[in-house]
Every structure is written in C-alpha cells, then in structure tokens.
mmCIF file of C-alpha atoms and ligand atoms in Angstrom:
data_model
loop_
_atom_site.group_PDB
_atom_site.id
_atom_site.type_symbol
_atom_site.label_atom_id
_atom_site.label_comp_id
_atom_site.label_asym_id
_atom_site.label_seq_id
_atom_site.Cartn_x
_atom_site.Cartn_y
_atom_site.Cartn_z
ATOM 1 C CA UNK A 1173 -8.162 8.595 62.492
ATOM 2 C CA UNK A 1174 -11.102 9.154 59.879
ATOM 3 C CA UNK A 1175 -11.562 11.912 57.505
ATOM 4 C CA UNK A 1176 -8.032 12.813 57.883
ATOM 5 C CA UNK A 1177 -6.983 15.572 55.153
ATOM 6 C CA UNK A 1178 -3.501 14.858 53.663
ATOM 7 C CA UNK A 1179 -1.371 17.910 52.958
ATOM 8 C CA UNK A 1180 -0.528 18.660 49.119
ATOM 9 C CA UNK A 1181 2.650 18.144 48.358
ATOM 10 C CA UNK A 1182 4.863 21.327 48.635
ATOM 11 C CA UNK A 1183 7.424 20.600 45.912
ATOM 12 C CA UNK A 1184 4.995 19.926 43.121
ATOM 13 C CA UNK A 1185 6.723 16.435 42.754
ATOM 14 C CA UNK A 1186 3.887 15.268 40.685
ATOM 15 C CA UNK A 1187 3.620 17.684 37.731
ATOM 16 C CA UNK A 1188 0.666 16.116 35.698
ATOM 17 C CA UNK A 1189 -1.745 16.253 38.891
ATOM 18 C CA UNK A 1190 -3.566 19.133 40.334
ATOM 19 C CA UNK A 1191 -2.200 18.968 43.959
ATOM 20 C CA UNK A 1192 -5.136 20.996 45.243
ATOM 21 C CA UNK A 1193 -7.519 18.527 44.432
ATOM 22 C CA UNK A 1194 -7.178 15.470 46.750
ATOM 23 C CA UNK A 1195 -8.853 12.262 45.373
ATOM 24 C CA UNK A 1196 -11.269 10.816 47.910
ATOM 25 C CA UNK A 1197 -10.444 7.466 49.274
ATOM 26 C CA UNK A 1198 -13.584 5.753 50.902
ATOM 27 C CA UNK A 1199 -13.373 2.595 52.774
ATOM 28 C CA UNK A 1200 -12.242 1.828 56.423
ATOM 29 C CA UNK A 1201 -9.615 3.030 58.571
ATOM 30 C CA UNK A 1202 -8.816 -0.491 59.660
ATOM 31 C CA UNK A 1203 -9.458 -2.172 56.159
ATOM 32 C CA UNK A 1204 -6.644 -4.268 54.432
ATOM 33 C CA UNK A 1205 -7.153 -2.778 50.996
ATOM 34 C CA UNK A 1206 -8.034 0.873 52.031
ATOM 35 C CA UNK A 1207 -4.614 0.649 54.079
ATOM 36 C CA UNK A 1208 -2.572 -0.816 50.905
ATOM 37 C CA UNK A 1209 -4.034 2.387 48.975
ATOM 38 C CA UNK A 1210 -3.099 4.708 51.593
ATOM 39 C CA UNK A 1211 0.385 3.541 51.726
ATOM 40 C CA UNK A 1212 0.615 3.902 47.953
ATOM 41 C CA UNK A 1213 -0.975 7.425 47.932
ATOM 42 C CA UNK A 1214 1.356 8.653 50.622
ATOM 43 C CA UNK A 1215 4.480 7.008 48.913
ATOM 44 C CA UNK A 1216 3.687 8.881 45.789
ATOM 45 C CA UNK A 1217 2.474 11.804 47.452
ATOM 46 C CA UNK A 1218 -0.814 11.774 45.672
ATOM 47 C CA UNK A 1219 -3.094 13.851 48.029
ATOM 48 C CA UNK A 1220 -5.908 12.073 49.164
ATOM 49 C CA UNK A 1221 -8.921 12.336 51.829
ATOM 50 C CA UNK A 1222 -9.738 9.340 53.706
ATOM 51 C CA UNK A 1223 -13.514 8.690 54.285
ATOM 52 C CA UNK A 1224 -14.940 5.931 56.421
ATOM 53 C CA UNK A 1225 -17.931 4.329 54.388
ATOM 54 C CA UNK A 1226 -21.301 4.235 56.133
ATOM 55 C CA UNK A 1227 -23.534 0.840 55.571
ATOM 56 C CA UNK A 1228 -25.880 0.130 53.972
ATOM 57 C CA UNK A 1229 -26.063 3.567 52.315
ATOM 58 C CA UNK A 1230 -22.433 3.181 50.666
ATOM 59 C CA UNK A 1231 -23.121 -0.171 49.093
ATOM 60 C CA UNK A 1232 -25.781 0.922 47.296
ATOM 61 C CA UNK A 1233 -23.778 3.661 45.851
ATOM 62 C CA UNK A 1234 -20.679 1.520 45.104
ATOM 63 C CA UNK A 1235 -22.841 -0.929 43.303
ATOM 64 C CA UNK A 1236 -24.126 1.853 41.105
ATOM 65 C CA UNK A 1237 -20.835 3.614 40.395
ATOM 66 C CA UNK A 1238 -18.247 0.796 40.101
ATOM 67 C CA UNK A 1239 -20.341 -2.286 39.767
ATOM 68 C CA UNK A 1240 -19.279 -4.190 42.836
ATOM 69 C CA UNK A 1241 -19.714 -3.487 46.812
ATOM 70 C CA UNK A 1242 -15.942 -3.637 48.039
ATOM 71 C CA UNK A 1243 -13.876 -1.354 49.619
ATOM 72 C CA UNK A 1244 -11.833 1.043 49.172
ATOM 73 C CA UNK A 1245 -13.266 3.123 46.018
ATOM 74 C CA UNK A 1246 -11.494 6.222 44.854
ATOM 75 C CA UNK A 1247 -13.244 9.187 43.455
ATOM 76 C CA UNK A 1248 -11.351 11.503 41.256
ATOM 77 C CA UNK A 1249 -11.581 15.208 41.074
ATOM 78 C CA UNK A 1250 -13.305 14.848 38.109
ATOM 79 C CA UNK A 1251 -16.090 12.741 39.385
ATOM 80 C CA UNK A 1252 -15.089 9.482 38.104
ATOM 81 C CA UNK A 1253 -15.296 6.343 40.457
ATOM 82 C CA UNK A 1254 -12.714 3.702 40.665
ATOM 83 C CA UNK A 1255 -12.622 0.207 42.229
ATOM 84 C CA UNK A 1256 -9.770 -2.474 42.760
ATOM 85 C CA UNK A 1257 -6.298 -1.277 44.373
ATOM 86 C CA UNK A 1258 -4.624 -3.494 42.070
ATOM 87 C CA UNK A 1259 -5.680 -1.861 38.667
ATOM 88 C CA UNK A 1260 -5.920 1.668 40.520
ATOM 89 C CA UNK A 1261 -2.260 1.626 41.427
ATOM 90 C CA UNK A 1262 -1.509 0.801 37.699
ATOM 91 C CA UNK A 1263 -3.769 3.449 36.509
ATOM 92 C CA UNK A 1264 -2.075 6.212 38.923
ATOM 93 C CA UNK A 1265 1.419 4.776 37.913
ATOM 94 C CA UNK A 1266 0.583 5.637 34.383
ATOM 95 C CA UNK A 1267 -0.582 8.935 35.065
ATOM 96 C CA UNK A 1268 2.529 9.924 36.812
ATOM 97 C CA UNK A 1269 5.436 7.966 35.276
ATOM 98 C CA UNK A 1270 8.171 10.001 37.062
ATOM 99 C CA UNK A 1271 9.458 8.178 40.289
ATOM 100 C CA UNK A 1272 7.444 5.073 39.547
ATOM 101 C CA UNK A 1273 7.310 2.137 41.816
ATOM 102 C CA UNK A 1274 7.879 -0.462 39.424
ATOM 103 C CA UNK A 1275 11.493 -1.400 38.803
ATOM 104 C CA UNK A 1276 12.798 -0.755 35.071
ATOM 105 C CA UNK A 1277 14.339 -4.457 35.298
ATOM 106 C CA UNK A 1278 11.598 -6.387 33.715
ATOM 107 C CA UNK A 1279 12.150 -9.785 35.971
ATOM 108 C CA UNK A 1280 12.018 -7.536 38.987
ATOM 109 C CA UNK A 1281 8.735 -5.927 37.938
ATOM 110 C CA UNK A 1282 7.159 -9.376 37.114
ATOM 111 C CA UNK A 1283 8.104 -10.275 40.666
ATOM 112 C CA UNK A 1284 6.398 -7.257 42.055
ATOM 113 C CA UNK A 1285 3.324 -8.142 40.288
ATOM 114 C CA UNK A 1286 3.592 -11.690 41.566
ATOM 115 C CA UNK A 1287 4.271 -10.662 45.421
ATOM 116 C CA UNK A 1288 1.401 -8.052 45.232
ATOM 117 C CA UNK A 1289 -1.027 -10.502 44.099
ATOM 118 C CA UNK A 1290 0.250 -13.141 46.666
ATOM 119 C CA UNK A 1291 -0.037 -10.596 49.389
ATOM 120 C CA UNK A 1292 -3.591 -9.638 48.194
ATOM 121 C CA UNK A 1293 -5.101 -12.831 47.700
ATOM 122 C CA UNK A 1294 -3.085 -15.387 50.002
ATOM 123 C CA UNK A 1295 -2.453 -13.336 52.938
ATOM 124 C CA UNK A 1296 -5.893 -12.093 53.186
ATOM 125 C CA UNK A 1297 -7.085 -15.420 54.757
ATOM 126 C CA UNK A 1298 -4.437 -15.218 57.652
ATOM 127 C CA UNK A 1299 -5.354 -11.620 58.068
ATOM 128 C CA UNK A 1300 -8.823 -12.381 58.608
ATOM 129 C CA UNK A 1301 -8.159 -15.322 60.776
ATOM 130 C CA UNK A 1302 -6.206 -13.354 63.286
ATOM 131 C CA UNK A 1303 -8.722 -10.430 63.191
ATOM 132 C CA UNK A 1304 -11.882 -12.747 63.527
ATOM 133 C CA UNK A 1305 -10.964 -15.933 65.464
ATOM 134 C CA UNK A 1306 -10.003 -14.610 68.645
ATOM 135 C CA UNK A 1307 -12.102 -12.890 70.914
ATOM 136 C CA UNK A 1308 -9.508 -10.412 71.528
ATOM 137 C CA UNK A 1309 -9.391 -9.564 67.885
ATOM 138 C CA UNK A 1310 -12.637 -9.660 67.141
ATOM 139 C CA UNK A 1311 -13.885 -7.391 69.802
ATOM 140 C CA UNK A 1312 -11.541 -4.740 68.774
ATOM 141 C CA UNK A 1313 -12.109 -4.764 65.247
ATOM 142 C CA UNK A 1314 -15.969 -5.285 65.666
ATOM 143 C CA UNK A 1315 -16.525 -2.721 67.897
ATOM 144 C CA UNK A 1316 -14.297 -0.069 65.971
ATOM 145 C CA UNK A 1317 -16.257 -0.891 62.617
ATOM 146 C CA UNK A 1318 -19.710 -0.642 64.393
ATOM 147 C CA UNK A 1319 -18.435 2.853 65.662
ATOM 148 C CA UNK A 1320 -17.224 4.125 62.404
ATOM 149 C CA UNK A 1321 -19.013 2.417 59.419
ATOM 150 C CA UNK A 1322 -22.176 1.426 60.740
ATOM 151 C CA UNK A 1323 -22.615 4.565 62.847
ATOM 152 C CA UNK A 1324 -25.900 5.439 60.895
ATOM 153 C CA UNK A 1325 -27.531 1.906 61.549
ATOM 154 C CA UNK A 1326 -30.220 2.371 64.155
ATOM 155 C CA UNK A 1327 -29.380 -0.590 66.278
ATOM 156 C CA UNK A 1328 -27.687 -1.185 69.801
ATOM 157 C CA UNK A 1329 -23.883 -1.152 69.651
ATOM 158 C CA UNK A 1330 -23.700 -4.815 70.922
ATOM 159 C CA UNK A 1331 -25.893 -6.226 68.255
ATOM 160 C CA UNK A 1332 -23.766 -4.684 65.485
ATOM 161 C CA UNK A 1333 -20.678 -5.905 66.941
ATOM 162 C CA UNK A 1334 -22.182 -9.303 67.080
ATOM 163 C CA UNK A 1335 -23.685 -9.106 63.423
ATOM 164 C CA UNK A 1336 -19.979 -7.912 62.248
ATOM 165 C CA UNK A 1337 -18.244 -11.004 63.809
ATOM 166 C CA UNK A 1338 -20.832 -13.433 62.209
ATOM 167 C CA UNK A 1339 -20.687 -11.944 59.032
ATOM 168 C CA UNK A 1340 -16.967 -12.078 58.820
ATOM 169 C CA UNK A 1341 -16.412 -15.466 60.364
ATOM 170 C CA UNK A 1342 -18.939 -16.836 58.003
ATOM 171 C CA UNK A 1343 -17.802 -15.142 54.988
ATOM 172 C CA UNK A 1344 -13.752 -15.113 55.577
ATOM 173 C CA UNK A 1345 -12.640 -17.474 58.240
ATOM 174 C CA UNK A 1346 -14.643 -20.502 59.278
ATOM 175 C CA UNK A 1347 -16.867 -20.356 56.375
ATOM 176 C CA UNK A 1348 -14.121 -19.895 53.876
ATOM 177 C CA UNK A 1349 -12.203 -23.251 54.878
ATOM 178 C CA UNK A 1350 -10.315 -22.259 57.993
ATOM 179 C CA UNK A 1351 -11.708 -25.133 60.193
ATOM 180 C CA UNK A 1352 -10.049 -26.608 63.281
ATOM 181 C CA UNK A 1353 -7.912 -28.723 60.891
ATOM 182 C CA UNK A 1354 -6.327 -25.709 59.321
ATOM 183 C CA UNK A 1355 -5.926 -22.961 62.166
ATOM 184 C CA UNK A 1356 -2.663 -24.378 63.137
ATOM 185 C CA UNK A 1357 -1.392 -24.443 59.770
ATOM 186 C CA UNK A 1358 -2.650 -20.773 58.876
ATOM 187 C CA UNK A 1359 -0.677 -19.601 61.940
ATOM 188 C CA UNK A 1360 2.371 -21.597 61.047
ATOM 189 C CA UNK A 1361 2.159 -19.836 57.560
ATOM 190 C CA UNK A 1362 2.377 -16.459 59.297
ATOM 191 C CA UNK A 1363 5.419 -17.263 61.309
ATOM 192 C CA UNK A 1364 7.222 -18.476 58.346
ATOM 193 C CA UNK A 1365 6.451 -15.179 56.303
ATOM 194 C CA UNK A 1366 7.866 -13.448 59.348
ATOM 195 C CA UNK A 1367 10.989 -15.251 59.285
ATOM 196 C CA UNK A 1368 11.515 -14.893 55.769
ATOM 197 C CA UNK A 1369 10.910 -11.123 55.884
ATOM 198 C CA UNK A 1370 12.604 -10.473 58.850
ATOM 199 C CA UNK A 1371 15.959 -11.934 57.148
ATOM 200 C CA UNK A 1372 15.357 -9.309 54.313
ATOM 201 C CA UNK A 1373 14.784 -6.249 56.407
ATOM 202 C CA UNK A 1374 17.488 -6.872 58.570
ATOM 203 C CA UNK A 1375 19.488 -6.645 55.403
ATOM 204 C CA UNK A 1376 17.931 -3.603 53.523
ATOM 205 C CA UNK A 1377 15.131 -1.156 54.276
ATOM 206 C CA UNK A 1378 12.771 -2.287 51.416
ATOM 207 C CA UNK A 1379 12.095 -5.953 49.755
ATOM 208 C CA UNK A 1380 14.001 -4.818 46.560
ATOM 209 C CA UNK A 1381 16.708 -2.587 47.994
ATOM 210 C CA UNK A 1382 16.925 1.131 49.317
ATOM 211 C CA UNK A 1383 13.609 2.258 47.797
ATOM 212 C CA UNK A 1384 10.293 0.952 47.881
ATOM 213 C CA UNK A 1385 8.626 -0.826 44.845
ATOM 214 C CA UNK A 1386 4.775 -2.104 44.213
ATOM 215 C CA UNK A 1387 6.021 -5.156 46.045
ATOM 216 C CA UNK A 1388 6.213 -3.379 49.463
ATOM 217 C CA UNK A 1389 3.144 -1.781 48.760
ATOM 218 C CA UNK A 1390 1.497 -5.012 48.208
ATOM 219 C CA UNK A 1391 2.554 -6.349 51.501
ATOM 220 C CA UNK A 1392 1.233 -3.140 53.258
ATOM 221 C CA UNK A 1393 -2.169 -4.795 52.777
ATOM 222 C CA UNK A 1394 -1.824 -7.600 55.041
ATOM 223 C CA UNK A 1395 0.744 -5.779 57.451
ATOM 224 C CA UNK A 1396 -0.418 -2.176 57.694
ATOM 225 C CA UNK A 1397 -3.901 -2.594 58.833
ATOM 226 C CA UNK A 1398 -4.078 -5.992 60.196
ATOM 227 C CA UNK A 1399 -0.744 -7.749 61.317
ATOM 228 C CA UNK A 1400 0.545 -4.509 62.725
ATOM 229 C CA UNK A 1401 -2.683 -3.673 64.250
ATOM 230 C CA UNK A 1402 -4.543 -6.529 65.428
ATOM 231 C CA UNK A 1403 -3.734 -7.573 68.933
ATOM 232 C CA UNK A 1404 -2.873 -10.995 68.517
ATOM 233 C CA UNK A 1405 -0.734 -10.984 65.286
ATOM 234 C CA UNK A 1406 0.884 -7.706 66.457
ATOM 235 C CA UNK A 1407 2.538 -9.186 69.433
ATOM 236 C CA UNK A 1408 4.014 -12.074 67.488
ATOM 237 C CA UNK A 1409 5.341 -9.519 65.137
ATOM 238 C CA UNK A 1410 6.843 -7.410 67.861
ATOM 239 C CA UNK A 1411 8.656 -10.318 69.527
ATOM 240 C CA UNK A 1412 9.672 -12.432 66.237
ATOM 241 C CA UNK A 1413 10.039 -9.836 63.799
ATOM 242 C CA UNK A 1414 11.106 -6.556 65.015
ATOM 243 C CA UNK A 1415 12.801 -5.271 61.543
ATOM 244 C CA UNK A 1416 9.581 -6.143 59.809
ATOM 245 C CA UNK A 1417 7.555 -3.793 62.269
ATOM 246 C CA UNK A 1418 10.072 -1.378 61.549
ATOM 247 C CA UNK A 1419 9.569 -1.666 57.673
ATOM 248 C CA UNK A 1420 5.723 -1.038 58.164
ATOM 249 C CA UNK A 1421 6.527 2.337 59.689
ATOM 250 C CA UNK A 1422 9.327 3.101 57.518
ATOM 251 C CA UNK A 1423 6.943 2.570 54.362
ATOM 252 C CA UNK A 1424 4.195 4.820 55.950
ATOM 253 C CA UNK A 1425 6.650 7.725 56.177
ATOM 254 C CA UNK A 1426 8.484 7.061 53.111
ATOM 255 C CA UNK A 1427 8.158 9.561 49.957
ATOM 256 C CA UNK A 1428 9.565 8.158 46.981
ATOM 257 C CA UNK A 1429 10.529 11.398 45.609
ATOM 258 C CA UNK A 1430 12.820 11.995 48.511
ATOM 259 C CA UNK A 1431 14.518 8.424 47.943
ATOM 260 C CA UNK A 1432 17.959 8.658 46.984
ATOM 261 C CA UNK A 1433 18.758 4.929 47.245
ATOM 262 C CA UNK A 1434 18.781 2.292 44.569
ATOM 263 C CA UNK A 1435 17.320 -1.123 43.700
ATOM 264 C CA UNK A 1436 19.618 -4.362 44.118
ATOM 265 C CA UNK A 1437 20.858 -5.702 40.964
ATOM 266 C CA UNK A 1438 18.787 -8.953 39.904
ATOM 267 C CA UNK A 1439 16.670 -11.225 42.207
ATOM 268 C CA UNK A 1440 18.198 -11.416 45.791
ATOM 269 C CA UNK A 1441 18.678 -14.755 47.012
ATOM 270 C CA UNK A 1442 16.539 -14.468 50.267
ATOM 271 C CA UNK A 1443 13.595 -14.189 47.857
ATOM 272 C CA UNK A 1444 13.839 -18.028 47.572
ATOM 273 C CA UNK A 1445 11.693 -18.663 50.590
ATOM 274 C CA UNK A 1446 8.919 -16.384 49.445
ATOM 275 C CA UNK A 1447 8.941 -18.281 46.070
ATOM 276 C CA UNK A 1448 8.857 -21.696 47.525
ATOM 277 C CA UNK A 1449 5.853 -20.586 49.531
ATOM 278 C CA UNK A 1450 4.008 -19.239 46.569
ATOM 279 C CA UNK A 1451 4.879 -22.502 44.512
ATOM 280 C CA UNK A 1452 3.943 -24.830 47.420
ATOM 281 C CA UNK A 1453 0.621 -23.316 48.604
ATOM 282 C CA UNK A 1454 -0.505 -20.174 46.467
ATOM 283 C CA UNK A 1455 -0.254 -21.325 43.032
ATOM 284 C CA UNK A 1456 -1.767 -24.976 43.935
ATOM 285 C CA UNK A 1457 -4.637 -23.021 45.567
ATOM 286 C CA UNK A 1458 -5.260 -20.982 42.548
ATOM 287 C CA UNK A 1459 -5.512 -23.847 40.479
ATOM 288 C CA UNK A 1460 -7.882 -25.789 42.879
ATOM 289 C CA UNK A 1461 -9.961 -22.610 42.820
ATOM 290 C CA UNK A 1462 -10.059 -22.766 38.853
ATOM 291 C CA UNK A 1463 -11.153 -26.291 39.011
ATOM 292 C CA UNK A 1464 -13.952 -25.341 41.424
ATOM 293 C CA UNK A 1465 -15.002 -22.426 39.286
ATOM 294 C CA UNK A 1466 -14.852 -24.382 35.955
ATOM 295 C CA UNK A 1467 -17.332 -27.065 37.789
ATOM 296 C CA UNK A 1468 -19.352 -24.431 39.184
ATOM 297 C CA UNK A 1469 -18.718 -25.726 42.700
ATOM 298 C CA UNK A 1470 -19.052 -22.742 44.947
ATOM 299 C CA UNK A 1471 -17.369 -24.771 47.672
ATOM 300 C CA UNK A 1472 -14.103 -26.790 47.440
ATOM 301 C CA UNK A 1473 -11.848 -28.646 49.671
ATOM 302 C CA UNK A 1474 -8.066 -28.340 48.991
ATOM 303 C CA UNK A 1475 -4.906 -29.615 50.738
ATOM 304 C CA UNK A 1476 -2.327 -26.882 50.956
ATOM 305 C CA UNK A 1477 1.032 -27.840 52.168
ATOM 306 C CA UNK A 1478 -0.110 -30.549 54.457
ATOM 307 C CA UNK A 1479 -3.218 -28.517 55.624
ATOM 308 C CA UNK A 1480 -7.037 -29.465 54.930
ATOM 309 C CA UNK A 1481 -9.264 -26.511 53.945
ATOM 310 C CA UNK A 1482 -12.759 -27.595 53.808
ATOM 311 C CA UNK A 1483 -15.612 -25.677 52.118
ATOM 312 C CA UNK A 1484 -13.327 -22.614 50.681
ATOM 313 C CA UNK A 1485 -15.367 -20.446 48.694
ATOM 314 C CA UNK A 1486 -14.666 -20.379 45.183
ATOM 315 C CA UNK A 1487 -13.423 -16.909 43.760
ATOM 316 C CA UNK A 1488 -14.233 -15.804 39.946
ATOM 317 C CA UNK A 1489 -11.770 -12.736 40.806
ATOM 318 C CA UNK A 1490 -8.771 -15.170 41.617
ATOM 319 C CA UNK A 1491 -9.221 -16.904 38.245
ATOM 320 C CA UNK A 1492 -8.437 -13.359 36.516
ATOM 321 C CA UNK A 1493 -5.678 -12.995 38.901
ATOM 322 C CA UNK A 1494 -3.800 -16.003 37.497
ATOM 323 C CA UNK A 1495 -4.616 -14.687 33.989
ATOM 324 C CA UNK A 1496 -2.993 -11.566 34.844
ATOM 325 C CA UNK A 1497 0.095 -13.038 36.075
ATOM 326 C CA UNK A 1498 0.299 -15.032 33.009
ATOM 327 C CA UNK A 1499 0.154 -11.631 31.105
ATOM 328 C CA UNK A 1500 2.415 -9.814 32.946
ATOM 329 C CA UNK A 1501 4.973 -12.886 32.292
ATOM 330 C CA UNK A 1502 4.464 -13.065 28.537
ATOM 331 C CA UNK A 1503 5.118 -8.989 28.346
ATOM 332 C CA UNK A 1504 8.556 -9.619 29.413
ATOM 333 C CA UNK A 1505 11.191 -9.390 26.840
ATOM 334 C CA UNK A 1506 12.713 -12.800 25.791
ATOM 335 C CA UNK A 1507 15.585 -12.946 27.712
ATOM 336 C CA UNK A 1508 13.960 -11.871 31.091
ATOM 337 C CA UNK A 1509 11.363 -14.627 30.248
ATOM 338 C CA UNK A 1510 14.211 -17.245 30.139
ATOM 339 C CA UNK A 1511 15.709 -15.857 33.574
ATOM 340 C CA UNK A 1512 12.186 -15.769 34.983
ATOM 341 C CA UNK A 1513 11.377 -19.368 33.812
ATOM 342 C CA UNK A 1514 14.604 -20.819 35.550
ATOM 343 C CA UNK A 1515 13.985 -18.829 38.703
ATOM 344 C CA UNK A 1516 10.254 -19.841 38.989
ATOM 345 C CA UNK A 1517 11.193 -23.624 38.013
ATOM 346 C CA UNK A 1518 13.902 -23.669 40.749
ATOM 347 C CA UNK A 1519 11.182 -22.659 43.496
ATOM 348 C CA UNK A 1520 8.140 -24.938 42.192
ATOM 349 C CA UNK A 1521 6.429 -21.953 40.740
ATOM 350 C CA UNK A 1522 6.570 -22.516 36.890
ATOM 351 C CA UNK A 1523 4.298 -25.746 36.409
ATOM 352 C CA UNK A 1524 1.478 -24.516 38.690
ATOM 353 C CA UNK A 1525 1.536 -21.187 36.980
ATOM 354 C CA UNK A 1526 0.662 -22.990 33.643
ATOM 355 C CA UNK A 1527 -1.166 -25.890 34.840
ATOM 356 C CA UNK A 1528 -4.801 -25.092 33.911
ATOM 357 C CA UNK A 1529 -5.398 -24.531 30.400
ATOM 358 C CA UNK A 1530 -8.753 -22.409 29.133
ATOM 359 C CA UNK A 1531 -9.187 -20.367 32.380
ATOM 360 C CA UNK A 1532 -12.822 -20.145 33.138
ATOM 361 C CA UNK A 1533 -13.237 -16.304 32.851
ATOM 362 C CA UNK A 1534 -16.332 -14.750 32.222
ATOM 363 C CA UNK A 1535 -16.866 -12.568 28.843
ATOM 364 C CA UNK A 1536 -14.296 -9.640 29.278
ATOM 365 C CA UNK A 1537 -14.235 -10.173 32.842
ATOM 366 C CA UNK A 1538 -12.664 -7.172 34.726
ATOM 367 C CA UNK A 1539 -11.685 -5.302 31.395
ATOM 368 C CA UNK A 1540 -13.748 -2.124 32.747
ATOM 369 C CA UNK A 1541 -11.281 -1.920 35.821
ATOM 370 C CA UNK A 1542 -10.253 0.273 37.286
ATOM 371 C CA UNK A 1543 -13.668 2.130 36.688
ATOM 372 C CA UNK A 1544 -16.116 -0.916 36.572
ATOM 373 C CA UNK A 1545 -15.416 -4.132 38.369
ATOM 374 C CA UNK A 1546 -17.281 -7.546 37.559
ATOM 375 C CA UNK A 1547 -16.876 -9.929 40.449
ATOM 376 C CA UNK A 1548 -15.646 -9.590 44.092
ATOM 377 C CA UNK A 1549 -12.347 -11.226 45.392
ATOM 378 C CA UNK A 1550 -14.830 -13.479 47.448
ATOM 379 C CA UNK A 1551 -18.350 -12.774 46.501
ATOM 380 C CA UNK A 1552 -20.370 -14.107 49.419
ATOM 381 C CA UNK A 1553 -22.102 -11.012 50.325
ATOM 382 C CA UNK A 1554 -23.416 -10.318 46.704
HETATM 383 N N1 LIG B 1056 -9.404 -6.651 44.734
HETATM 384 C C1 LIG B 1056 -9.897 -5.608 45.817
HETATM 385 C C2 LIG B 1056 -10.293 -6.085 46.946
HETATM 386 C C3 LIG B 1056 -10.944 -5.500 47.836
HETATM 387 C C4 LIG B 1056 -11.588 -6.027 48.875
HETATM 388 O O1 LIG B 1056 -11.942 -7.038 48.847
HETATM 389 N N2 LIG B 1056 -11.939 -5.445 50.012
HETATM 390 C C5 LIG B 1056 -12.474 -5.765 51.257
HETATM 391 C C6 LIG B 1056 -12.428 -5.027 52.361
HETATM 392 S S1 LIG B 1056 -10.684 -4.630 52.839
HETATM 393 C C7 LIG B 1056 -14.107 -5.784 51.016
HETATM 394 O O2 LIG B 1056 -14.499 -4.607 50.437
HETATM 395 N N3 LIG B 1056 -14.937 -6.845 51.095
HETATM 396 C C8 LIG B 1056 -16.173 -6.849 50.855
HETATM 397 C C9 LIG B 1056 -17.062 -7.484 51.715
HETATM 398 O O3 LIG B 1056 -16.612 -7.811 52.779
HETATM 399 O O4 LIG B 1056 -18.204 -7.827 51.410
HETATM 400 C C10 LIG B 1056 -8.871 -4.649 45.597
HETATM 401 O O5 LIG B 1056 -7.493 -4.858 45.427
HETATM 402 O O6 LIG B 1056 -9.449 -3.393 45.954
#
C-alpha cells in the first residue's frame, strides 16, 4: 500500500498544474488525515506519491519544515512544505478553481466547512476509540504502524507494538476523556451517525447530491482509514449502513472532472439530524474547550449529551477552528447569513456558535497555514 505512485491525469484536466510532478504526501497509509488528503487528491486528480513517515527521524524534519509534528505533510515540487489538511485543501482549491469542491451556493459552502470541521475534530475521538480500545483493533493498527512507520527503530516488534498502544491510549482515548463512563456514549454516537448517513446515501450518491463536495472529503477522514478499515467499526458499518460503506468506495473512485451530476437546491431536510448532533455535542464541547484554554486548564471535564468526559485534553487548535467557522459564516452575503441563522437556530447550533466572547487565540495563531502551523490538534506529544 505504501509508496504508491498515482498516475498523472491523462486529460490535463488541471491546466495550471504540472501533472508530471507529483506532490509528496507523507503520513501513514492507515492515518485519518492522510486518508482524507488522499481522497481529496484523487477526486481532484492531483498526482501524488504516498510515503509512510519514519519515526523519530521525520518528527525532527516536520518540526523544522512546518513547525508542528503532525501528519500528513505535503511537499510541493518546488520544495515548499505544507501542513494541515483543512488549509492545504483550501490552498489547492484556490490554485485550481475549475471543478472545485465548494458549492457555489454560499450556505451550502458554509455547511461544507461546518461538516468538514465536525468530521475532523469530533469524529477523531470515536475513531481513536474504536482503533485503540479493543485488543482486536489495537493489535491490527499497532502492528501495521510498527512495521511501516517504526521500521527504522531498533527494537523488537512486540515492544514497538506495546509502545504505540500505550501512546495512543494515553494521548487520544482513555487519556483524552474516554473513561468507562463515556465508552457507551461514544459508541452510541457512532451508531447514530451511521443511521443519519445511511438515510442520506440511500437517497443520493454524495452528501449534497450527485457530485462530491468538501463535506464528503471531510468525512473521508473518519471513514476511509478508520471506520471502514478497523475491524470493530467496519463490522458495524457493514451490517448497519451498507450504503455508507458503498459511499466510501464511491468517493475513492470518483474523479470530479468526470462528474456530470449536479448538487441539490438548498439544504436537504435530512441534514437536520447531523446539525442537531453538532448543536447538541460538538459546539458545546468546543465551548468547554475554549473555557479550559482561557483558564489555562490543560485537562477539563465536560458533560456532553448525557455522557461525562473526565480529563479531556485542551486543544488550542480547536479554539482556532471555532474562529474559522465564525469567519466562514461572516463571509456569506447577508441573505445567506439570514437563511443560515434560521437553519442553525432550528437545530440548536446558533447560540453555541457565538456563546464565547474574546476567543483565547495566540497572537497570529495559525496564520502561517498551510505552510507553517503553531499548534497541534491535541498537543500531548510536544
Ligand atoms: N489539523 C491537522 C490534524 C493532523 C493530525 O492530527 N494528524 C494526526 C495523525 S492522523 C497526527 O499527526 N497526530 C500527531 C500525534 O499523534 O502526535 C490536519 O488537518 O492535518
């Protein structure tokens, strides 16, 4: 799977890009955000070469080149390095405006940013839970990572395996607020997401109609290399949401330049249950995180949808995520803002979107993206 060369597009569909020079996508072939970026590059036919990073060597290189040790990074043919899938995708979209993945309708575009952010920041935790909590999932993932990304490390494989499992559990699952009191809630959340998405994908091939948008790319993060790969969530997906499983493969094989289908008019009714969830759990979580960052409290407790998360890690990056969502809203024309507000109010998203004043951002935080980042999503390893 690793170091796989993607063929250059034959039809020159991306005119401003030198199709003979693939970008180098470094990460892991089982990583959430690397998988998101691969789906983006494939749908847009941007040629890329996938490389599995090597630890600890690549941590030092990433720190020097992009400021943060996260995956994936992208190296452009001219030698520049990039980080952060959200901002990298926005950068590539601006380079190649033809066949872009952002809908022309400003409210649909705003919802794409909202769904992408939710997929990136909220679904990360259930994905980590399913991978690292069970022995079945953690055995598969730790073994694979040990053999690919830690292959230069001189240690017995069983030791690498145990090290990885401990690192991921203490950083992202048990050590990020998923205790015994919240496991059932995290799993119930996944089941509800599948039910909502199954309804959507029984009706149409992509979230907003007959062609993929940024929202589909966002959901490739949790689904492509986690829910549709790790043994436990994959079995649930197969049985409960076959149309969602089919969408995962459909997105992987879709080339936007070949899509003849159109998007729906307006916002589909069946987005309601997704927005309800965002208003009920994700935005309240972002606000609790903001309060913790403001208070300098690196661990915080929060009750979300009836589940108690104790000792969640604060994230400076996610303060910036909320600031970005607000900017996307404010950039819409007045009529779309009015329709957006009514929609967000109907689903309990409006009040939590604006609840916190004076966001505790660092000076110029993340303003160097996609070329330089200031903070990691969850900075436990720095
Ligand atoms: N916001 C970043 C998040 C990237 C990210 O957090 N990637 C994970 C792996 S999929 C990572 O590198 N985590 C760092 C670590 O575990 O130390 C993006 O969109 O690229």
